[in-house]
């Protein structure tokens, strides 16, 4: 009989935000809006779609395993040496490669509680222990992370802005942190939401640092609108990037992803509209949540973390919204059991979502108050 290693038996498959198609199969709803996976509500850039169409007749060919054109486009856009860049099937894939290439059995990965679930899932896949430091006021606590470095720490994972809290650490804090991290520990700086935060003068733009023990990951799944295609990249020193090329699946990312990425990276007008829409939608949301008295964590990304009185309330709000055709994310699995995360949408989607949340929230609040009164 085949024997499955104990750590694989104990794994739980990644639970992504609920799919629109899935909810449509389950319920007979007129309209469904999904604001649960921090996707771009504008859809993909039309330039990316055009590039995909042009590339389709070449699908019989294997892809360029070095993503030459995409790497050149990234190098040009961010002023980074091409040899310091590697592309993969999204940040998720790159995180797996980073853990694969730089950790061994018994090495530990140090990170925060209440951060991107992908790091927990990828670490467990390799049987690596994750040490989690509590958040401080819903933000990543860099000084506390430093204090928790041990002989076994091999890697530190930080998301900036953080998902699901939307908080950001500034460059002074970050540089003070890096100055104290021993250089045998690799720091992963996950900048999935950089587009939404980089206008802030305090934002430490990771790709512009040259630490020998840091690798920065970026994705085209969020602001660039290509979540379904799977493409992201990592920027780091030669030694790190060379090691990642050794563990990467050779033909990843696929041809369409590589071509679409080049077009999307150069579509400045699309990115501008994305940022503007995000601001508009978040403004509408913040005003409504404030009016309803829902606690919200100040965000630097394209989503807001809402804090419910407890886990049951959050679960009920999530379910109540689902019943009416709105998909948001209950972030219990990220380590925030009373948290609901909602991302920005089009103006129409935002109006639809806020209307549903208002109805569900007020109903639940009344019920809750009745229970509290006993
Ligand atoms: C912080 C962070 N990193 C990475 C990802 C995943 O990126 P990708 O789609 O490139 O795997 C997400 C998606 O939710 C995220 O929030």
CSV table of C-alpha atoms and ligand atoms in Angstrom, one decimal:
chain,number,residue,atom,x,y,z
A,1,UNK,CA,0.0,0.0,0.0
A,2,UNK,CA,1.3,3.5,-0.8
A,3,UNK,CA,2.3,5.5,2.2
A,4,UNK,CA,1.5,9.2,2.4
A,5,UNK,CA,3.8,11.3,4.5
A,6,UNK,CA,2.2,12.5,7.8
A,7,UNK,CA,2.6,16.2,6.9
A,8,UNK,CA,0.8,15.7,3.6
A,9,UNK,CA,-2.0,13.8,5.3
A,10,UNK,CA,-2.4,16.8,7.6
A,11,UNK,CA,-2.6,19.4,4.8
A,12,UNK,CA,-5.8,21.1,4.0
A,13,UNK,CA,-6.3,22.2,0.3
A,14,UNK,CA,-6.2,26.0,-0.2
A,15,UNK,CA,-9.6,27.5,0.1
A,16,UNK,CA,-9.9,30.4,-2.4
A,17,UNK,CA,-12.6,33.0,-2.4
A,18,UNK,CA,-15.9,31.5,-3.5
A,19,UNK,CA,-16.3,31.5,-7.3
A,20,UNK,CA,-19.2,33.3,-9.1
A,21,UNK,CA,-20.0,30.1,-11.1
A,22,UNK,CA,-20.0,28.0,-7.8
A,23,UNK,CA,-22.5,30.3,-6.2
A,24,UNK,CA,-24.6,30.5,-9.3
A,25,UNK,CA,-24.8,26.6,-9.3
A,26,UNK,CA,-25.9,26.7,-5.7
A,27,UNK,CA,-28.5,29.4,-5.7
A,28,UNK,CA,-30.9,30.9,-8.1
A,29,UNK,CA,-29.8,34.5,-8.0
A,30,UNK,CA,-30.4,37.3,-10.5
A,31,UNK,CA,-27.1,39.0,-9.9
A,32,UNK,CA,-23.9,37.9,-8.3
A,33,UNK,CA,-21.0,40.3,-7.5
A,34,UNK,CA,-17.7,39.0,-6.2
A,35,UNK,CA,-15.5,41.3,-4.1
A,36,UNK,CA,-13.6,38.5,-2.4
A,37,UNK,CA,-10.3,37.9,-4.1
A,38,UNK,CA,-8.9,41.5,-4.5
A,39,UNK,CA,-9.2,41.2,-8.3
A,40,UNK,CA,-9.4,44.1,-10.7
A,41,UNK,CA,-13.1,45.0,-11.3
A,42,UNK,CA,-12.2,46.6,-14.7
A,43,UNK,CA,-11.4,43.1,-16.1
A,44,UNK,CA,-8.1,42.6,-18.0
A,45,UNK,CA,-6.4,45.3,-20.0
A,46,UNK,CA,-7.6,45.3,-23.6
A,47,UNK,CA,-4.0,45.5,-24.7
A,48,UNK,CA,-3.4,42.2,-22.8
A,49,UNK,CA,-6.3,40.6,-24.5
A,50,UNK,CA,-5.0,41.7,-27.9
A,51,UNK,CA,-1.6,40.2,-27.1
A,52,UNK,CA,-3.2,36.9,-26.2
A,53,UNK,CA,-5.2,36.8,-29.4
A,54,UNK,CA,-2.0,37.4,-31.4
A,55,UNK,CA,-0.2,34.6,-29.5
A,56,UNK,CA,-2.9,32.0,-29.9
A,57,UNK,CA,-1.6,30.5,-33.2
A,58,UNK,CA,1.7,29.7,-31.5
A,59,UNK,CA,0.3,27.5,-28.8
A,60,UNK,CA,1.8,24.5,-30.4
A,61,UNK,CA,5.2,25.8,-29.4
A,62,UNK,CA,6.8,25.5,-26.0
A,63,UNK,CA,7.3,28.7,-24.1
A,64,UNK,CA,10.5,30.6,-23.6
A,65,UNK,CA,11.5,29.2,-20.2
A,66,UNK,CA,13.4,32.4,-19.4
A,67,UNK,CA,10.4,34.7,-20.2
A,68,UNK,CA,12.9,36.8,-22.1
A,69,UNK,CA,10.4,39.5,-23.4
A,70,UNK,CA,8.6,39.7,-20.1
A,71,UNK,CA,11.8,40.0,-18.1
A,72,UNK,CA,13.0,42.8,-20.4
A,73,UNK,CA,9.7,44.7,-20.0
A,74,UNK,CA,9.9,44.3,-16.2
A,75,UNK,CA,13.6,45.4,-16.2
A,76,UNK,CA,12.7,48.5,-18.2
A,77,UNK,CA,9.7,49.4,-16.2
A,78,UNK,CA,11.3,49.1,-12.7
A,79,UNK,CA,14.9,49.9,-13.6
A,80,UNK,CA,16.2,46.5,-12.5
A,81,UNK,CA,18.9,44.3,-14.1
A,82,UNK,CA,17.2,41.5,-16.1
A,83,UNK,CA,19.4,38.9,-14.4
A,84,UNK,CA,17.8,39.9,-11.1
A,85,UNK,CA,14.3,38.9,-12.3
A,86,UNK,CA,12.5,35.6,-12.6
A,87,UNK,CA,8.9,35.0,-13.8
A,88,UNK,CA,6.6,32.3,-12.5
A,89,UNK,CA,2.9,31.3,-12.3
A,90,UNK,CA,2.0,34.0,-9.9
A,91,UNK,CA,3.4,34.8,-6.4
A,92,UNK,CA,2.0,31.6,-5.0
A,93,UNK,CA,4.1,29.6,-7.3
A,94,UNK,CA,7.2,31.7,-6.6
A,95,UNK,CA,6.7,31.3,-2.9
A,96,UNK,CA,6.7,27.6,-3.3
A,97,UNK,CA,10.0,27.8,-5.3
A,98,UNK,CA,11.6,30.1,-2.7
A,99,UNK,CA,10.8,27.7,0.1
A,100,UNK,CA,11.9,24.7,-2.0
A,101,UNK,CA,15.2,26.4,-2.9
A,102,UNK,CA,16.2,27.9,0.4
A,103,UNK,CA,14.9,25.8,3.2
A,104,UNK,CA,15.6,22.3,4.5
A,105,UNK,CA,13.9,20.0,7.0
A,106,UNK,CA,13.7,21.6,10.5
A,107,UNK,CA,14.2,25.2,9.1
A,108,UNK,CA,11.6,27.6,10.2
A,109,UNK,CA,9.7,30.4,8.4
A,110,UNK,CA,9.0,33.4,10.5
A,111,UNK,CA,6.1,35.6,9.7
A,112,UNK,CA,3.1,37.3,11.1
A,113,UNK,CA,-0.3,36.1,12.2
A,114,UNK,CA,-3.1,37.6,10.0
A,115,UNK,CA,-1.1,37.7,6.8
A,116,UNK,CA,-1.4,36.1,3.3
A,117,UNK,CA,-2.6,32.5,3.7
A,118,UNK,CA,-0.4,31.4,0.7
A,119,UNK,CA,2.7,31.5,2.8
A,120,UNK,CA,1.2,29.2,5.5
A,121,UNK,CA,-0.1,26.8,2.8
A,122,UNK,CA,3.2,26.7,0.9
A,123,UNK,CA,5.3,26.2,4.0
A,124,UNK,CA,3.1,23.3,5.2
A,125,UNK,CA,3.3,21.7,1.7
A,126,UNK,CA,7.1,21.4,2.2
A,127,UNK,CA,6.6,20.3,5.9
A,128,UNK,CA,8.2,23.5,7.1
A,129,UNK,CA,7.2,25.0,10.5
A,130,UNK,CA,5.8,28.5,10.4
A,131,UNK,CA,6.3,30.7,13.4
A,132,UNK,CA,3.7,33.4,13.6
A,133,UNK,CA,4.1,36.7,15.5
A,134,UNK,CA,0.8,38.4,16.5
A,135,UNK,CA,-0.3,41.6,14.7
A,136,UNK,CA,0.0,44.9,16.5
A,137,UNK,CA,-3.1,47.0,15.9
A,138,UNK,CA,-3.8,44.9,12.8
A,139,UNK,CA,-0.3,45.7,11.3
A,140,UNK,CA,2.8,43.5,11.0
A,141,UNK,CA,4.9,44.0,14.0
A,142,UNK,CA,8.5,44.2,12.7
A,143,UNK,CA,10.3,44.7,16.0
A,144,UNK,CA,8.5,41.7,17.5
A,145,UNK,CA,9.4,39.6,14.4
A,146,UNK,CA,13.0,40.5,15.0
A,147,UNK,CA,12.7,39.4,18.6
A,148,UNK,CA,11.4,36.0,17.5
A,149,UNK,CA,14.3,35.2,15.3
A,150,UNK,CA,15.9,31.9,16.5
A,151,UNK,CA,18.6,29.5,15.4
A,152,UNK,CA,16.1,27.7,13.3
A,153,UNK,CA,14.8,30.8,11.4
A,154,UNK,CA,15.8,30.5,7.8
A,155,UNK,CA,13.3,32.8,6.2
A,156,UNK,CA,11.1,35.8,7.0
A,157,UNK,CA,7.9,36.5,5.0
A,158,UNK,CA,6.4,40.0,5.0
A,159,UNK,CA,3.5,41.3,2.9
A,160,UNK,CA,3.5,45.0,2.3
A,161,UNK,CA,0.7,46.2,2.1
A,162,UNK,CA,-0.5,43.2,4.1
A,163,UNK,CA,-3.4,41.0,3.1
A,164,UNK,CA,-6.0,40.8,4.7
A,165,UNK,CA,-5.4,43.9,6.9
A,166,UNK,CA,-4.4,46.4,4.2
A,167,UNK,CA,-1.8,48.0,6.5
A,168,UNK,CA,1.6,49.1,5.3
A,169,UNK,CA,5.0,49.6,7.0
A,170,UNK,CA,7.1,52.6,6.0
A,171,UNK,CA,10.6,52.6,4.6
A,172,UNK,CA,12.2,53.8,7.8
A,173,UNK,CA,10.7,51.0,9.8
A,174,UNK,CA,11.6,48.5,7.1
A,175,UNK,CA,15.2,49.7,6.7
A,176,UNK,CA,15.7,49.6,10.5
A,177,UNK,CA,14.3,46.0,10.4
A,178,UNK,CA,16.6,44.9,7.6
A,179,UNK,CA,19.6,46.3,9.3
A,180,UNK,CA,19.0,43.9,12.2
A,181,UNK,CA,18.1,40.7,10.2
A,182,UNK,CA,21.1,38.4,10.1
A,183,UNK,CA,22.3,38.0,6.6
A,184,UNK,CA,21.9,34.2,6.5
A,185,UNK,CA,18.1,34.7,6.8
A,186,UNK,CA,16.3,35.3,3.5
A,187,UNK,CA,13.6,38.0,3.7
A,188,UNK,CA,10.6,37.6,1.3
A,189,UNK,CA,9.0,40.9,0.7
A,190,UNK,CA,5.6,40.3,-1.0
A,191,UNK,CA,4.4,43.4,-2.8
A,192,UNK,CA,1.2,42.1,-4.4
A,193,UNK,CA,-0.6,45.4,-3.8
A,194,UNK,CA,2.3,47.7,-4.5
A,195,UNK,CA,0.4,49.6,-7.2
A,196,UNK,CA,-2.1,50.9,-4.7
A,197,UNK,CA,0.5,52.0,-2.1
A,198,UNK,CA,3.4,53.2,-4.1
A,199,UNK,CA,2.3,56.8,-4.4
A,200,UNK,CA,2.7,57.0,-0.6
A,201,UNK,CA,6.1,58.7,0.0
A,202,UNK,CA,6.7,56.3,3.0
A,203,UNK,CA,6.2,53.2,0.9
A,204,UNK,CA,9.5,51.2,0.7
A,205,UNK,CA,9.5,50.1,-2.9
A,206,UNK,CA,11.2,46.7,-2.5
A,207,UNK,CA,12.6,46.4,-6.0
A,208,UNK,CA,14.8,49.5,-5.4
A,209,UNK,CA,16.8,47.9,-2.6
A,210,UNK,CA,19.8,45.7,-3.2
A,211,UNK,CA,20.0,43.6,0.0
A,212,UNK,CA,21.8,40.3,-0.6
A,213,UNK,CA,19.3,38.5,1.6
A,214,UNK,CA,16.0,39.8,0.2
A,215,UNK,CA,13.7,38.6,-2.6
A,216,UNK,CA,10.7,40.8,-3.6
A,217,UNK,CA,7.7,39.2,-5.2
A,218,UNK,CA,5.1,41.0,-7.4
A,219,UNK,CA,2.1,39.7,-9.2
A,220,UNK,CA,0.0,40.7,-12.2
A,221,UNK,CA,-3.1,39.1,-10.6
A,222,UNK,CA,-4.3,42.3,-8.8
A,223,UNK,CA,-4.0,45.7,-10.4
A,224,UNK,CA,-2.9,44.3,-13.7
A,225,UNK,CA,-6.1,42.3,-14.0
A,226,UNK,CA,-4.5,38.9,-14.9
A,227,UNK,CA,-5.4,36.7,-11.9
A,228,UNK,CA,-6.8,33.9,-14.2
A,229,UNK,CA,-3.7,33.8,-16.3
A,230,UNK,CA,-1.2,33.2,-13.5
A,231,UNK,CA,1.9,35.4,-13.8
A,232,UNK,CA,4.1,37.1,-11.3
A,233,UNK,CA,7.8,37.7,-10.8
A,234,UNK,CA,10.5,37.9,-8.2
A,235,UNK,CA,13.4,40.4,-8.0
A,236,UNK,CA,16.5,39.5,-6.0
A,237,UNK,CA,20.3,39.1,-6.1
A,238,UNK,CA,22.0,36.8,-8.7
A,239,UNK,CA,22.5,34.0,-6.2
A,240,UNK,CA,18.8,33.9,-5.3
A,241,UNK,CA,17.4,34.2,-8.8
A,242,UNK,CA,19.9,31.5,-10.1
A,243,UNK,CA,18.7,29.1,-7.4
A,244,UNK,CA,15.1,29.8,-8.3
A,245,UNK,CA,15.7,29.0,-12.0
A,246,UNK,CA,17.0,25.6,-10.9
A,247,UNK,CA,13.7,24.7,-9.1
A,248,UNK,CA,11.2,26.4,-11.4
A,249,UNK,CA,9.1,24.3,-13.8
A,250,UNK,CA,10.8,25.0,-17.1
A,251,UNK,CA,7.9,26.2,-19.1
A,252,UNK,CA,6.2,28.4,-16.6
A,253,UNK,CA,4.7,30.9,-17.0
A,254,UNK,CA,2.8,29.9,-20.2
A,255,UNK,CA,3.0,31.6,-23.5
A,256,UNK,CA,-0.2,33.6,-23.2
A,257,UNK,CA,0.7,34.8,-19.7
A,258,UNK,CA,4.1,36.0,-20.8
A,259,UNK,CA,2.7,37.9,-23.8
A,260,UNK,CA,-0.2,39.4,-21.9
A,261,UNK,CA,2.1,40.5,-19.1
A,262,UNK,CA,4.2,42.6,-21.5
A,263,UNK,CA,1.1,44.3,-22.8
A,264,UNK,CA,-0.4,44.9,-19.4
A,265,UNK,CA,2.9,46.2,-17.9
A,266,UNK,CA,2.9,48.9,-20.6
A,267,UNK,CA,-0.8,49.8,-20.4
A,268,UNK,CA,-0.3,52.9,-18.2
A,269,UNK,CA,-3.8,54.2,-19.0
A,270,UNK,CA,-5.4,51.0,-17.7
A,271,UNK,CA,-3.3,51.2,-14.5
A,272,UNK,CA,-4.3,54.8,-14.0
A,273,UNK,CA,-8.0,54.0,-14.4
A,274,UNK,CA,-7.5,51.0,-12.0
A,275,UNK,CA,-6.1,53.3,-9.3
A,276,UNK,CA,-8.8,55.9,-9.7
A,277,UNK,CA,-11.6,53.4,-9.6
A,278,UNK,CA,-10.1,51.8,-6.5
A,279,UNK,CA,-10.1,55.2,-4.7
A,280,UNK,CA,-13.6,55.9,-5.8
A,281,UNK,CA,-15.0,52.6,-4.6
A,282,UNK,CA,-13.1,52.6,-1.3
A,283,UNK,CA,-14.3,56.1,-0.6
A,284,UNK,CA,-17.9,54.9,-1.1
A,285,UNK,CA,-17.3,51.9,1.2
A,286,UNK,CA,-15.5,53.8,4.0
A,287,UNK,CA,-18.4,56.3,4.2
A,288,UNK,CA,-21.0,53.6,4.3
A,289,UNK,CA,-19.2,51.5,6.9
A,290,UNK,CA,-18.6,54.6,9.0
A,291,UNK,CA,-22.3,55.4,8.8
A,292,UNK,CA,-23.2,51.9,9.8
A,293,UNK,CA,-20.7,51.9,12.7
A,294,UNK,CA,-18.7,49.0,11.3
A,295,UNK,CA,-15.1,49.0,12.5
A,296,UNK,CA,-12.7,49.1,9.6
A,297,UNK,CA,-8.9,48.9,9.4
A,298,UNK,CA,-7.3,51.8,7.5
A,299,UNK,CA,-6.2,50.4,4.2
A,300,UNK,CA,-3.4,51.0,1.7
A,301,UNK,CA,-4.5,48.4,-0.8
A,302,UNK,CA,-7.6,47.6,-2.9
A,303,UNK,CA,-9.6,46.0,-0.1
A,304,UNK,CA,-10.8,46.8,3.4
A,305,UNK,CA,-10.8,44.6,6.5
A,306,UNK,CA,-14.0,44.9,8.5
A,307,UNK,CA,-14.1,43.9,12.1
A,308,UNK,CA,-17.2,42.2,13.4
A,309,UNK,CA,-18.1,41.7,17.1
A,310,UNK,CA,-17.1,38.0,16.9
A,311,UNK,CA,-16.5,35.1,14.6
A,312,UNK,CA,-20.1,34.0,14.5
A,313,UNK,CA,-21.2,37.5,13.5
A,314,UNK,CA,-18.6,37.5,10.7
A,315,UNK,CA,-19.7,34.1,9.5
A,316,UNK,CA,-23.4,35.1,9.6
A,317,UNK,CA,-22.6,38.3,7.7
A,318,UNK,CA,-20.6,36.4,5.1
A,319,UNK,CA,-23.5,33.8,4.7
A,320,UNK,CA,-26.2,36.5,4.6
A,321,UNK,CA,-24.3,38.4,1.9
A,322,UNK,CA,-23.9,35.2,-0.1
A,323,UNK,CA,-27.6,34.4,0.1
A,324,UNK,CA,-28.2,37.8,-1.6
A,325,UNK,CA,-25.6,37.4,-4.3
A,326,UNK,CA,-22.6,39.2,-2.8
A,327,UNK,CA,-19.3,37.2,-2.3
A,328,UNK,CA,-17.0,38.7,0.3
A,329,UNK,CA,-14.2,36.9,2.3
A,330,UNK,CA,-14.5,35.7,5.8
A,331,UNK,CA,-10.8,35.7,6.8
A,332,UNK,CA,-10.8,33.2,9.6
A,333,UNK,CA,-8.3,31.0,7.8
A,334,UNK,CA,-5.9,34.0,7.6
A,335,UNK,CA,-6.0,34.1,11.5
A,336,UNK,CA,-8.7,36.9,11.9
A,337,UNK,CA,-11.9,35.0,12.9
A,338,UNK,CA,-14.0,38.1,13.2
A,339,UNK,CA,-12.7,39.7,10.0
A,340,UNK,CA,-14.6,40.2,6.7
A,341,UNK,CA,-12.5,41.4,3.7
A,342,UNK,CA,-14.1,43.2,0.8
A,343,UNK,CA,-12.3,44.6,-2.2
A,344,UNK,CA,-13.1,47.6,-4.4
A,345,UNK,CA,-15.4,47.2,-7.3
A,346,UNK,CA,-17.0,49.2,-10.1
A,347,UNK,CA,-19.3,51.9,-8.9
A,348,UNK,CA,-22.3,49.7,-9.7
A,349,UNK,CA,-20.8,46.7,-7.9
A,350,UNK,CA,-20.0,48.8,-4.9
A,351,UNK,CA,-23.5,50.2,-4.7
A,352,UNK,CA,-24.9,46.7,-5.0
A,353,UNK,CA,-22.5,45.4,-2.3
A,354,UNK,CA,-23.1,48.2,0.1
A,355,UNK,CA,-26.9,47.9,-0.2
A,356,UNK,CA,-26.6,44.2,0.7
A,357,UNK,CA,-24.2,44.7,3.5
A,358,UNK,CA,-26.3,47.4,5.0
A,359,UNK,CA,-29.4,45.1,5.0
A,360,UNK,CA,-27.6,42.0,6.3
A,361,UNK,CA,-25.6,43.9,8.9
A,362,UNK,CA,-28.5,45.8,10.4
A,363,UNK,CA,-30.6,42.7,10.6
A,364,UNK,CA,-27.8,40.8,12.3
A,365,UNK,CA,-27.0,43.7,14.7
A,366,UNK,CA,-30.6,43.8,15.8
A,367,UNK,CA,-30.6,40.1,16.4
A,368,UNK,CA,-27.3,40.3,18.2
A,369,UNK,CA,-28.6,43.1,20.5
A,370,UNK,CA,-31.7,41.1,21.3
A,371,UNK,CA,-29.4,38.1,22.3
A,372,UNK,CA,-27.2,40.4,24.4
A,373,UNK,CA,-30.2,41.8,26.2
A,374,UNK,CA,-31.2,38.2,26.8
B,1,LIG,C1,-0.1,39.3,-0.4
B,1,LIG,C2,-0.5,38.4,-1.5
B,1,LIG,N1,0.5,37.8,-2.2
B,1,LIG,C3,0.3,37.0,-3.2
B,1,LIG,C4,-1.0,36.7,-3.7
B,1,LIG,C5,-1.3,35.8,-4.8
B,1,LIG,O1,-0.8,36.2,-5.9
B,1,LIG,P1,-0.8,35.3,-7.2
B,1,LIG,O2,-2.1,35.4,-7.8
B,1,LIG,O3,0.3,36.0,-8.1
B,1,LIG,O4,-0.4,33.9,-6.8
B,1,LIG,C6,-2.1,37.3,-3.0
B,1,LIG,C7,-3.5,37.1,-3.4
B,1,LIG,O5,-4.4,37.2,-2.7
B,1,LIG,C8,-1.8,38.2,-1.9
B,1,LIG,O6,-2.8,38.8,-1.2
